[in-house]
PDB file of C-alpha atoms in Angstrom:
ATOM      1  CA  UNK A1093      -0.697 -17.853   3.231  1.00 82.00           C
ATOM      2  CA  UNK A1094      -0.659 -15.611   0.099  1.00 84.00           C
ATOM      3  CA  UNK A1095       3.072 -14.016  -0.118  1.00 92.00           C
ATOM      4  CA  UNK A1096       3.795 -11.478  -3.177  1.00 96.00           C
ATOM      5  CA  UNK A1097       7.432 -12.099  -4.256  1.00 97.00           C
ATOM      6  CA  UNK A1098       8.894  -9.513  -6.317  1.00 97.00           C
ATOM      7  CA  UNK A1099      12.382 -10.098  -8.992  1.00 92.00           C
ATOM      8  CA  UNK A1100      14.537  -8.183  -9.181  1.00 92.00           C
ATOM      9  CA  UNK A1101      15.036  -6.125  -5.424  1.00 95.00           C
ATOM     10  CA  UNK A1102      16.897  -3.635  -7.663  1.00 96.00           C
ATOM     11  CA  UNK A1103      17.403  -2.797 -11.136  1.00 95.00           C
ATOM     12  CA  UNK A1104      19.342   0.082 -12.931  1.00 97.00           C
ATOM     13  CA  UNK A1105      19.032   0.933 -16.730  1.00 97.00           C
ATOM     14  CA  UNK A1106      19.793   3.524 -19.492  1.00 97.00           C
ATOM     15  CA  UNK A1107      17.627   5.784 -20.315  1.00 97.00           C
ATOM     16  CA  UNK A1108      15.348   4.506 -23.323  1.00 97.00           C
ATOM     17  CA  UNK A1109      15.615   1.304 -22.415  1.00 97.00           C
ATOM     18  CA  UNK A1110      12.364  -1.209 -22.113  1.00 97.00           C
ATOM     19  CA  UNK A1111      12.147  -2.937 -18.722  1.00 95.00           C
ATOM     20  CA  UNK A1112       9.551  -5.500 -16.998  1.00 96.00           C
ATOM     21  CA  UNK A1113       9.195  -6.021 -13.259  1.00 97.00           C
ATOM     22  CA  UNK A1114       8.099  -9.171 -12.078  1.00 97.00           C
ATOM     23  CA  UNK A1115       5.620 -10.119  -9.506  1.00 97.00           C
ATOM     24  CA  UNK A1116       4.491 -13.893  -8.480  1.00 97.00           C
ATOM     25  CA  UNK A1117       2.315 -14.778  -5.928  1.00 96.00           C
ATOM     26  CA  UNK A1118       1.485 -17.980  -4.023  1.00 94.00           C
ATOM     27  CA  UNK A1119      -2.626 -18.043  -3.992  1.00 88.00           C
ATOM     28  CA  UNK A1120      -4.334 -17.789  -7.326  1.00 87.00           C
ATOM     29  CA  UNK A1121      -7.217 -16.791  -5.027  1.00 87.00           C
ATOM     30  CA  UNK A1122      -6.747 -13.077  -5.384  1.00 87.00           C
ATOM     31  CA  UNK A1123      -9.689 -10.232  -6.175  1.00 85.00           C
ATOM     32  CA  UNK A1124      -7.585  -7.807  -7.851  1.00 90.00           C
ATOM     33  CA  UNK A1125      -3.945  -6.657  -7.981  1.00 94.00           C
ATOM     34  CA  UNK A1126      -2.760  -3.301  -8.045  1.00 94.00           C
ATOM     35  CA  UNK A1127       0.790  -1.827  -9.005  1.00 97.00           C
ATOM     36  CA  UNK A1128       2.055   1.258  -7.199  1.00 97.00           C
ATOM     37  CA  UNK A1129       5.001   3.433  -7.728  1.00 97.00           C
ATOM     38  CA  UNK A1130       6.686   5.092  -4.405  1.00 97.00           C
ATOM     39  CA  UNK A1131       9.127   7.819  -4.155  1.00 95.00           C
ATOM     40  CA  UNK A1132      11.606   7.858  -1.571  1.00 91.00           C
ATOM     41  CA  UNK A1133       9.692   9.051   2.082  1.00 86.00           C
ATOM     42  CA  UNK A1134       6.660   9.609   0.067  1.00 90.00           C
ATOM     43  CA  UNK A1135       2.796   7.796  -0.835  1.00 93.00           C
ATOM     44  CA  UNK A1136       2.268   5.131  -2.769  1.00 95.00           C
ATOM     45  CA  UNK A1137       0.993   6.408  -6.204  1.00 95.00           C
ATOM     46  CA  UNK A1138      -1.450   3.829  -7.914  1.00 93.00           C
ATOM     47  CA  UNK A1139      -0.429   3.211 -11.440  1.00 96.00           C
ATOM     48  CA  UNK A1140      -2.204   0.143 -12.767  1.00 95.00           C
ATOM     49  CA  UNK A1141      -5.223  -2.091 -11.367  1.00 93.00           C
ATOM     50  CA  UNK A1142      -6.142  -5.677 -12.816  1.00 93.00           C
ATOM     51  CA  UNK A1143      -9.335  -7.450 -12.042  1.00 90.00           C
ATOM     52  CA  UNK A1144      -8.830 -11.067 -11.535  1.00 89.00           C
ATOM     53  CA  UNK A1145     -10.891 -11.156 -14.750  1.00 90.00           C
ATOM     54  CA  UNK A1146      -8.794  -9.755 -16.443  1.00 92.00           C
ATOM     55  CA  UNK A1147      -5.088 -10.150 -18.353  1.00 94.00           C
ATOM     56  CA  UNK A1148      -3.697  -6.652 -18.835  1.00 95.00           C
ATOM     57  CA  UNK A1149      -4.316  -2.877 -18.489  1.00 95.00           C
ATOM     58  CA  UNK A1150      -2.370  -0.314 -20.015  1.00 96.00           C
ATOM     59  CA  UNK A1151      -1.431   3.651 -18.892  1.00 95.00           C
ATOM     60  CA  UNK A1152       0.300   5.426 -21.010  1.00 97.00           C
ATOM     61  CA  UNK A1153       3.918   3.444 -21.357  1.00 97.00           C
ATOM     62  CA  UNK A1154       2.947   1.121 -18.782  1.00 98.00           C
ATOM     63  CA  UNK A1155       1.607  -2.001 -19.472  1.00 98.00           C
ATOM     64  CA  UNK A1156       0.531  -4.355 -16.705  1.00 97.00           C
ATOM     65  CA  UNK A1157      -0.420  -7.901 -17.271  1.00 97.00           C
ATOM     66  CA  UNK A1158      -2.021 -10.559 -14.883  1.00 96.00           C
ATOM     67  CA  UNK A1159      -1.929 -14.369 -15.109  1.00 95.00           C
ATOM     68  CA  UNK A1160      -3.856 -16.180 -12.354  1.00 92.00           C
ATOM     69  CA  UNK A1161      -2.967 -19.615 -13.054  1.00 91.00           C
ATOM     70  CA  UNK A1162       1.042 -19.396 -13.076  1.00 94.00           C
ATOM     71  CA  UNK A1163       0.448 -16.383 -10.020  1.00 95.00           C
ATOM     72  CA  UNK A1164       2.416 -13.867 -11.777  1.00 96.00           C
ATOM     73  CA  UNK A1165       2.226 -10.285 -12.747  1.00 97.00           C
ATOM     74  CA  UNK A1166       4.334  -8.307 -14.789  1.00 97.00           C
ATOM     75  CA  UNK A1167       4.919  -4.455 -15.306  1.00 97.00           C
ATOM     76  CA  UNK A1168       6.014  -3.359 -19.165  1.00 98.00           C
ATOM     77  CA  UNK A1169       7.509  -0.220 -18.980  1.00 98.00           C
ATOM     78  CA  UNK A1170       8.387   1.248 -22.203  1.00 98.00           C
ATOM     79  CA  UNK A1171      11.137   3.900 -23.396  1.00 98.00           C
ATOM     80  CA  UNK A1172      12.104   4.140 -19.679  1.00 97.00           C
ATOM     81  CA  UNK A1173      12.774   7.358 -18.869  1.00 97.00           C
ATOM     82  CA  UNK A1174      15.084   9.105 -15.505  1.00 97.00           C
ATOM     83  CA  UNK A1175      11.725  10.280 -13.575  1.00 97.00           C
ATOM     84  CA  UNK A1176      10.749   6.670 -13.579  1.00 98.00           C
ATOM     85  CA  UNK A1177      13.756   5.887 -10.876  1.00 98.00           C
ATOM     86  CA  UNK A1178      11.268   4.850  -7.706  1.00 98.00           C
ATOM     87  CA  UNK A1179      10.442   1.966  -5.648  1.00 98.00           C
ATOM     88  CA  UNK A1180       7.385  -0.155  -7.907  1.00 98.00           C
ATOM     89  CA  UNK A1181       5.199  -2.279  -5.604  1.00 98.00           C
ATOM     90  CA  UNK A1182       2.888  -4.957  -6.374  1.00 97.00           C
ATOM     91  CA  UNK A1183       0.092  -5.947  -4.401  1.00 95.00           C
ATOM     92  CA  UNK A1184      -2.742  -8.274  -4.202  1.00 93.00           C
ATOM     93  CA  UNK A1185      -5.862  -8.209  -2.567  1.00 89.00           C
ATOM     94  CA  UNK A1186      -7.366 -11.577  -1.826  1.00 84.00           C
ATOM     95  CA  UNK A1187     -10.777 -13.092  -2.242  1.00 80.00           C
ATOM     96  CA  UNK A1188     -13.101 -13.601   0.615  1.00 77.00           C
ATOM     97  CA  UNK A1189     -14.677 -10.793   3.080  1.00 70.00           C
ATOM     98  CA  UNK A1190     -12.413 -11.260   5.530  1.00 72.00           C
ATOM     99  CA  UNK A1191      -9.989 -10.049   3.301  1.00 73.00           C
ATOM    100  CA  UNK A1192     -11.789  -6.304   2.531  1.00 72.00           C
ATOM    101  CA  UNK A1193      -9.309  -3.578   2.365  1.00 75.00           C
ATOM    102  CA  UNK A1194      -6.218  -5.875   3.081  1.00 87.00           C
ATOM    103  CA  UNK A1195      -3.599  -5.465   0.517  1.00 91.00           C
ATOM    104  CA  UNK A1196      -0.820  -7.749   0.599  1.00 94.00           C
ATOM    105  CA  UNK A1197       2.477  -6.546  -1.165  1.00 96.00           C
ATOM    106  CA  UNK A1198       6.092  -7.385  -2.086  1.00 97.00           C
ATOM    107  CA  UNK A1199       9.220  -6.109  -1.274  1.00 96.00           C
ATOM    108  CA  UNK A1200       9.304  -3.964  -4.281  1.00 97.00           C
ATOM    109  CA  UNK A1201      11.653  -3.611  -6.948  1.00 97.00           C
ATOM    110  CA  UNK A1202      13.641  -0.269  -6.924  1.00 97.00           C
ATOM    111  CA  UNK A1203      14.418   0.942 -10.299  1.00 98.00           C
ATOM    112  CA  UNK A1204      17.073   3.609 -11.067  1.00 98.00           C
ATOM    113  CA  UNK A1205      17.221   4.963 -14.820  1.00 97.00           C
ATOM    114  CA  UNK A1206      20.478   6.779 -15.741  1.00 97.00           C
ATOM    115  CA  UNK A1207      20.576   9.437 -17.964  1.00 95.00           C
TER     116      UNK A1207
ATOM    117  CA  UNK B1025     -10.611  16.687  -6.160  1.00 63.00           C
ATOM    118  CA  UNK B1026      -8.413  16.284  -2.739  1.00 77.00           C
ATOM    119  CA  UNK B1027      -6.548  13.279  -2.307  1.00 92.00           C
ATOM    120  CA  UNK B1028      -6.345  11.455   0.972  1.00 96.00           C
ATOM    121  CA  UNK B1029      -4.481  13.768   3.783  1.00 97.00           C
ATOM    122  CA  UNK B1030      -2.578  12.362   6.240  1.00 97.00           C
ATOM    123  CA  UNK B1031      -1.750  14.594   9.430  1.00 97.00           C
ATOM    124  CA  UNK B1032       0.599  15.056  10.761  1.00 97.00           C
ATOM    125  CA  UNK B1033       3.798  14.200   7.740  1.00 96.00           C
ATOM    126  CA  UNK B1034       5.996  13.805  10.610  1.00 97.00           C
ATOM    127  CA  UNK B1035       6.238  13.254  14.590  1.00 97.00           C
ATOM    128  CA  UNK B1036       9.255  12.324  16.847  1.00 98.00           C
ATOM    129  CA  UNK B1037       7.912  10.457  20.074  1.00 98.00           C
ATOM    130  CA  UNK B1038       9.710   9.255  22.994  1.00 98.00           C
ATOM    131  CA  UNK B1039       9.331   5.763  24.510  1.00 98.00           C
ATOM    132  CA  UNK B1040       6.552   5.099  26.130  1.00 98.00           C
ATOM    133  CA  UNK B1041       4.384   7.549  24.972  1.00 98.00           C
ATOM    134  CA  UNK B1042       0.962   7.521  22.866  1.00 98.00           C
ATOM    135  CA  UNK B1043       0.877   8.935  19.235  1.00 98.00           C
ATOM    136  CA  UNK B1044      -2.343   9.891  17.553  1.00 98.00           C
ATOM    137  CA  UNK B1045      -2.497   9.905  13.594  1.00 98.00           C
ATOM    138  CA  UNK B1046      -5.309  11.283  11.803  1.00 98.00           C
ATOM    139  CA  UNK B1047      -6.567  10.607   7.819  1.00 98.00           C
ATOM    140  CA  UNK B1048      -8.848  12.007   5.733  1.00 97.00           C
ATOM    141  CA  UNK B1049      -9.898   9.950   2.994  1.00 96.00           C
ATOM    142  CA  UNK B1050     -11.011  11.035  -0.637  1.00 94.00           C
ATOM    143  CA  UNK B1051     -14.493  12.929  -0.152  1.00 92.00           C
ATOM    144  CA  UNK B1052     -17.011  10.106  -0.355  1.00 90.00           C
ATOM    145  CA  UNK B1053     -14.806   7.457   0.218  1.00 91.00           C
ATOM    146  CA  UNK B1054     -16.081   5.242   3.267  1.00 91.00           C
ATOM    147  CA  UNK B1055     -13.230   2.538   3.621  1.00 91.00           C
ATOM    148  CA  UNK B1056      -9.843   3.657   5.075  1.00 94.00           C
ATOM    149  CA  UNK B1057      -7.276   0.762   5.659  1.00 95.00           C
ATOM    150  CA  UNK B1058      -4.319   1.776   7.801  1.00 97.00           C
ATOM    151  CA  UNK B1059      -0.419   0.193   6.661  1.00 97.00           C
ATOM    152  CA  UNK B1060       3.037   0.351   8.233  1.00 98.00           C
ATOM    153  CA  UNK B1061       6.096   0.283   6.505  1.00 97.00           C
ATOM    154  CA  UNK B1062       9.461  -0.620   7.693  1.00 96.00           C
ATOM    155  CA  UNK B1063      12.317  -1.222   5.712  1.00 91.00           C
ATOM    156  CA  UNK B1064      12.609  -4.915   7.255  1.00 89.00           C
ATOM    157  CA  UNK B1065       9.087  -5.691   7.257  1.00 93.00           C
ATOM    158  CA  UNK B1066       7.909  -4.008   4.082  1.00 94.00           C
ATOM    159  CA  UNK B1067       4.229  -2.906   3.679  1.00 96.00           C
ATOM    160  CA  UNK B1068       2.236  -4.559   6.359  1.00 96.00           C
ATOM    161  CA  UNK B1069      -1.842  -4.218   6.919  1.00 95.00           C
ATOM    162  CA  UNK B1070      -3.142  -2.921  10.440  1.00 97.00           C
ATOM    163  CA  UNK B1071      -6.249  -2.572   9.904  1.00 94.00           C
ATOM    164  CA  UNK B1072     -10.049  -1.337   7.738  1.00 93.00           C
ATOM    165  CA  UNK B1073     -12.222   0.870   8.904  1.00 94.00           C
ATOM    166  CA  UNK B1074     -16.069   0.700   7.089  1.00 91.00           C
ATOM    167  CA  UNK B1075     -19.262   2.749   8.467  1.00 90.00           C
ATOM    168  CA  UNK B1076     -17.397   3.712  11.804  1.00 94.00           C
ATOM    169  CA  UNK B1077     -16.898  -0.315  12.104  1.00 94.00           C
ATOM    170  CA  UNK B1078     -13.377  -2.235  12.041  1.00 93.00           C
ATOM    171  CA  UNK B1079     -13.930  -4.563   9.314  1.00 90.00           C
ATOM    172  CA  UNK B1080     -10.602  -6.280   8.989  1.00 90.00           C
ATOM    173  CA  UNK B1081      -7.395  -6.654  11.552  1.00 92.00           C
ATOM    174  CA  UNK B1082      -3.763  -7.683  10.977  1.00 93.00           C
ATOM    175  CA  UNK B1083      -1.257  -8.813  12.687  1.00 93.00           C
ATOM    176  CA  UNK B1084      -0.602  -6.587  15.274  1.00 96.00           C
ATOM    177  CA  UNK B1085      -0.377  -6.027  19.100  1.00 97.00           C
ATOM    178  CA  UNK B1086      -3.800  -4.272  21.131  1.00 96.00           C
ATOM    179  CA  UNK B1087      -0.998  -1.357  21.627  1.00 98.00           C
ATOM    180  CA  UNK B1088      -2.357  -0.381  18.401  1.00 98.00           C
ATOM    181  CA  UNK B1089      -5.935   0.616  17.468  1.00 97.00           C
ATOM    182  CA  UNK B1090      -7.917   3.036  15.056  1.00 97.00           C
ATOM    183  CA  UNK B1091     -11.670   4.157  14.709  1.00 97.00           C
ATOM    184  CA  UNK B1092     -13.554   5.800  12.289  1.00 98.00           C
ATOM    185  CA  UNK B1093     -15.878   9.014  12.362  1.00 97.00           C
ATOM    186  CA  UNK B1094     -19.375   9.350  10.905  1.00 96.00           C
ATOM    187  CA  UNK B1095     -17.474  11.852   8.152  1.00 95.00           C
ATOM    188  CA  UNK B1096     -15.383   8.613   7.286  1.00 95.00           C
ATOM    189  CA  UNK B1097     -12.441  10.720   8.910  1.00 97.00           C
ATOM    190  CA  UNK B1098     -10.187   7.605  10.644  1.00 98.00           C
ATOM    191  CA  UNK B1099      -7.574   8.224  13.483  1.00 98.00           C
ATOM    192  CA  UNK B1100      -5.203   5.639  14.272  1.00 98.00           C
ATOM    193  CA  UNK B1101      -3.427   5.086  17.893  1.00 98.00           C
ATOM    194  CA  UNK B1102       0.145   3.510  19.595  1.00 98.00           C
ATOM    195  CA  UNK B1103      -0.006   2.916  22.847  1.00 96.00           C
ATOM    196  CA  UNK B1104       3.485   2.764  25.074  1.00 97.00           C
ATOM    197  CA  UNK B1105       5.463   3.471  22.135  1.00 98.00           C
ATOM    198  CA  UNK B1106       8.392   1.202  21.469  1.00 98.00           C
ATOM    199  CA  UNK B1107      11.380   1.879  19.357  1.00 97.00           C
ATOM    200  CA  UNK B1108      10.286  -0.667  16.658  1.00 97.00           C
ATOM    201  CA  UNK B1109       6.885   1.109  16.020  1.00 98.00           C
ATOM    202  CA  UNK B1110       9.258   4.238  13.931  1.00 98.00           C
ATOM    203  CA  UNK B1111       7.656   3.362  10.812  1.00 97.00           C
ATOM    204  CA  UNK B1112       6.031   4.800   8.180  1.00 97.00           C
ATOM    205  CA  UNK B1113       2.610   4.868   8.589  1.00 98.00           C
ATOM    206  CA  UNK B1114       0.467   4.803   5.408  1.00 97.00           C
ATOM    207  CA  UNK B1115      -3.149   4.881   5.120  1.00 96.00           C
ATOM    208  CA  UNK B1116      -5.620   4.356   1.870  1.00 95.00           C
ATOM    209  CA  UNK B1117      -8.930   5.055   1.204  1.00 93.00           C
ATOM    210  CA  UNK B1118     -11.506   3.296  -1.237  1.00 89.00           C
ATOM    211  CA  UNK B1119     -15.300   4.083  -2.180  1.00 84.00           C
ATOM    212  CA  UNK B1120     -16.915   1.112   0.141  1.00 71.00           C
ATOM    213  CA  UNK B1121     -15.607  -1.767   1.599  1.00 60.00           C
ATOM    214  CA  UNK B1122     -14.368  -4.687  -1.038  1.00 58.00           C
ATOM    215  CA  UNK B1123     -14.425  -2.170  -3.357  1.00 60.00           C
ATOM    216  CA  UNK B1124     -13.341  -3.496  -7.215  1.00 66.00           C
ATOM    217  CA  UNK B1125     -11.978   0.327  -7.966  1.00 71.00           C
ATOM    218  CA  UNK B1126      -8.730  -0.166  -5.673  1.00 82.00           C
ATOM    219  CA  UNK B1127      -7.115   1.941  -3.358  1.00 88.00           C
ATOM    220  CA  UNK B1128      -5.322   5.528  -3.120  1.00 91.00           C
ATOM    221  CA  UNK B1129      -2.692   5.925  -0.461  1.00 94.00           C
ATOM    222  CA  UNK B1130      -1.873   9.142   0.919  1.00 96.00           C
ATOM    223  CA  UNK B1131       1.659  10.304   1.559  1.00 95.00           C
ATOM    224  CA  UNK B1132       1.977   9.030   5.037  1.00 97.00           C
ATOM    225  CA  UNK B1133       3.079   9.832   8.656  1.00 97.00           C
ATOM    226  CA  UNK B1134       6.912   9.340   9.261  1.00 97.00           C
ATOM    227  CA  UNK B1135       6.820   8.467  13.129  1.00 98.00           C
ATOM    228  CA  UNK B1136      10.281   7.963  14.603  1.00 98.00           C
ATOM    229  CA  UNK B1137      10.012   6.923  18.491  1.00 98.00           C
ATOM    230  CA  UNK B1138      13.469   7.787  20.518  1.00 97.00           C
TER     231      UNK B1138
END
């Protein structure tokens, strides 16, 4: 059974800091891994998608890495801003036709960036 | 282009009633998945539809059902509502089932059961 864990559960940093959010998964047979952002009471916004054959993806101040063999992904946020305050979720899609459309989510890391 | 649209945004229902939620995927997307989000359980997969067929189902009781129409719009229905069904219901669309392009989520429907 695939389990996804995110550490830490909550994080508070001063503006301008670089930070790393961690995501681990128990089964390395994944199709891809996706990082999302969720603002309070809102839906999910996709940040980065990493295919199983890729090692990292970058978008602006965000960089996500994937190490399938160790079952880990990290989301690096450079020069954090108050507008980055949100809950960050990672989700994996397992391989196999029985897992299409099904993402398995971690519990999220709630980030607060203080001005 | 328009994103994933979910209606209604908020809903209050009484225990025992039934409810229907709607999801319109991004134009051209044919796969729609549904998720339930609660503070205790987080995000849990309900089911996925592609070409009007349910392709995958999560571990939820039979009170939760869904369907997809020929225009790819999807509805989910919850019958005999329980207090524990209070949650944010999210749908996600992708181009095709098994798509490597990832999923785009809507803003969700907040269901409160009283």
